[in-house]
Amino acid sequence: MPDPSTTGSDPRPSPPPPEATPPKPWRTEGLPPPPSSKTNKPRWSLFAMAAIGYAVVFAILTVQDRLSAPEVVPYTEFRQQVVGRNVAEVFSRGDSIQGVLKKAVPVPGETGQSYERFTTERPTFASDDLLTELADGGAQVRATPLVQERGILANLLISVAPFLLLIGFYVWMFRRQQSMMGGGILGSAPRKPVDRDTIRVTFDDVAGIDEVEHEINEIVDFLKDPGKYRRLGARAPKGVLLAGAPGTGKTLLARATAGEANVPFFSASASEFIEMIVGVGASRVRELFAEARKVAPAIIFIDEIDTIGRARGGARAFGGHDEREQTLNQILTEMDGFSGQEGVVVLAATNRADVLDPALLRPGRFDRQIVVHAPDQKGRLAILKVHTRKVPLAAGTDLAQLASSTPGMTGADLANLVNEAALLAARLGQDSVTQRNLLDALEKVQLGTARSLVMPEAERKRTAYHEAGHALLGMLMPGADPVRKVSIVPRGRALGVTLSTPDTDRYGYDANYLRGRIVGALGGMAAEQEVFGVITSGAESDLEQVTRVARAMVGRWGMSNRVGPLSVLPTEGDPRMAGISESLLTAVDEEVRRITDECYAEARRLLREHRPQLDAIVRELLARESLDEPEIYAAAGIPRREPAPV
Ligand code: ADP
Ligand code: ZN
Ligand code: MG
């Protein structure tokens, strides 16, 4: 279905850079803390603290020893004190003598220092009667040492501590290295680090898809209290398929479901399971389910299930065929294998529900499908409100107006829009986001970033005619979407842009509208040929769009009498496989050709007849580069049609 966005040299969003495949196949959220994860993970700082602590204790002990150490004196000096009756106490072990003087005396040979406590060595050849002399001097001979020696244990500790510290450090380093290498063994890829601390999303963060939330509430209810269902013998939901366009919030919804039920959430993209080596994917799936069962009730989320769940024989498979199939089979086996009583619910997301292998959708597997649509106007407003919760909005911002001018945008587009506006406000040094910022961001999101490129005058003029051609036909064709913006500022690969969006959300398209779209899209090329008599390469993306719409009209939507109400062109794959005959395909091609030829002729006719209006728009464009909706209609002298009543 054609998207109601731009005609003209459509700016294509450049594809996102290829993501490096993470070495580990799944992420978790809200997992209960694994036991003993604290004790076997000492940190750097822990070692530093231990080392510093040791150094301090060691230093204190050493200083203390120094300060309290008795003076070592010669034996002769000691004898003098004995003779002088100045010795208060002594203790002796072998020939070593410790003691205390009655009053301090100067240290021999050192001026200004005195001592009271002392040690000395008694020479073995001494033949004095020390005991008698001491007793005469009134000295006490003690049985215990004067200076308390440190215990063996303390000494041991002091000398061994550094080694313990070192060993601990090595063990830690070793472990860390091992975990950084990630085990590295095929098939047993280790878990992602558990981010228990992340703030979990809940249904408060999901907006604008209330009907879907409602459907998924049953699962939340089940996960909160699996026992209730078990007692009633109810078969629990096993698999739910979320189908919807990219950016509509499928991943968000799955996370919110787990957050709302407050159960662990395991998520992986289907492609992440697959490696070039056959068998790896299956073993990873087995492991993932085993982990989830351990902490059940839990949710397993498999994103992009279509990459492995495509119907067999379908076009384009990812990875080796065997590997894909084995991985898929393992998922199905796991789902068949658990009774549902365990409380593991598998959510899967896809934007191609139509290509899925029917085996996936059988009862007991993904037997529930929830279709997630792009939000309507009310939904867009709600989503904008969610995403501006943390953004300071200036007075006068009108989110409702923004919601009404963003038909077709998904939740992801709107989140991006708000973010762009906030970035813009920050860059301008504002302290709140204004409506102007939001509208500028919208322009940037819809049209792409302007490039500062100096165009040659002739090129500018041709671009102006090209865009004016789109715009004028968009205004002339009855029932076409109003033209919102025309610009000849180069953006991305496009030299100019014409933007048309509907006044209200469109859900279906009639043949007249689609023909109008084709005429409008051919307007650029037609104008260039009318005015300059040449065809340039600038119409490439216009022609792609034209071809797409025309082929769908004829081959899928039954809008051609000659082909009739047949579905000839499948959304994917070769129609011949579906038994479509060559002659029917030829008829489709001819009808497509007829429609586009007619539309092109009409485009040229209209432009020829309205040449003065075309020239007027071009003049304005060359002068102002970008025209807003009222300016465009004014330049062409065409009254703006009132929005059709809904
Ligand atoms: P999908 O998985 O369908 O491609 P995501 O869930 O990844 O889409 O959506 C991407 C982002 O878009 C989300 O993280 C969220 O910020 C925003 N978003 C999408 N849909 C919604 C929604 N309904 N409500 C709020 N935010 C949304
Ligand atoms: Zn164009
Ligand atoms: Mg997603």
CSV table of C-alpha atoms in Angstrom, one decimal, residues 6 67 71 122 137 164 170 176 183 268 337 421 482 492 511 559 589 616 646:
chain,number,residue,atom,x,y,z
A,6,THR,CA,5.7,12.3,-0.2
A,67,LEU,CA,59.4,4.1,70.0
A,71,GLU,CA,68.0,1.2,74.4
A,122,ARG,CA,76.1,-10.5,79.1
A,137,GLY,CA,71.0,-2.7,94.6
A,164,LEU,CA,47.5,-13.5,50.3
A,170,TYR,CA,45.7,-13.0,40.5
A,176,ARG,CA,37.8,-11.5,34.9
A,183,GLY,CA,33.7,-18.8,27.6
A,268,ALA,CA,16.6,-12.1,21.5
A,337,GLY,CA,7.5,-29.4,25.5
A,421,ALA,CA,12.8,18.9,18.8
A,482,PRO,CA,-3.3,18.5,0.3
A,492,GLY,CA,19.9,13.8,1.4
A,511,ALA,CA,-8.9,3.8,-7.6
A,559,MET,CA,-8.6,-2.3,-10.1
A,589,ASP,CA,2.3,-5.7,-17.2
A,616,ALA,CA,4.0,31.3,-10.8
A,646,VAL,CA,-15.2,12.6,8.5
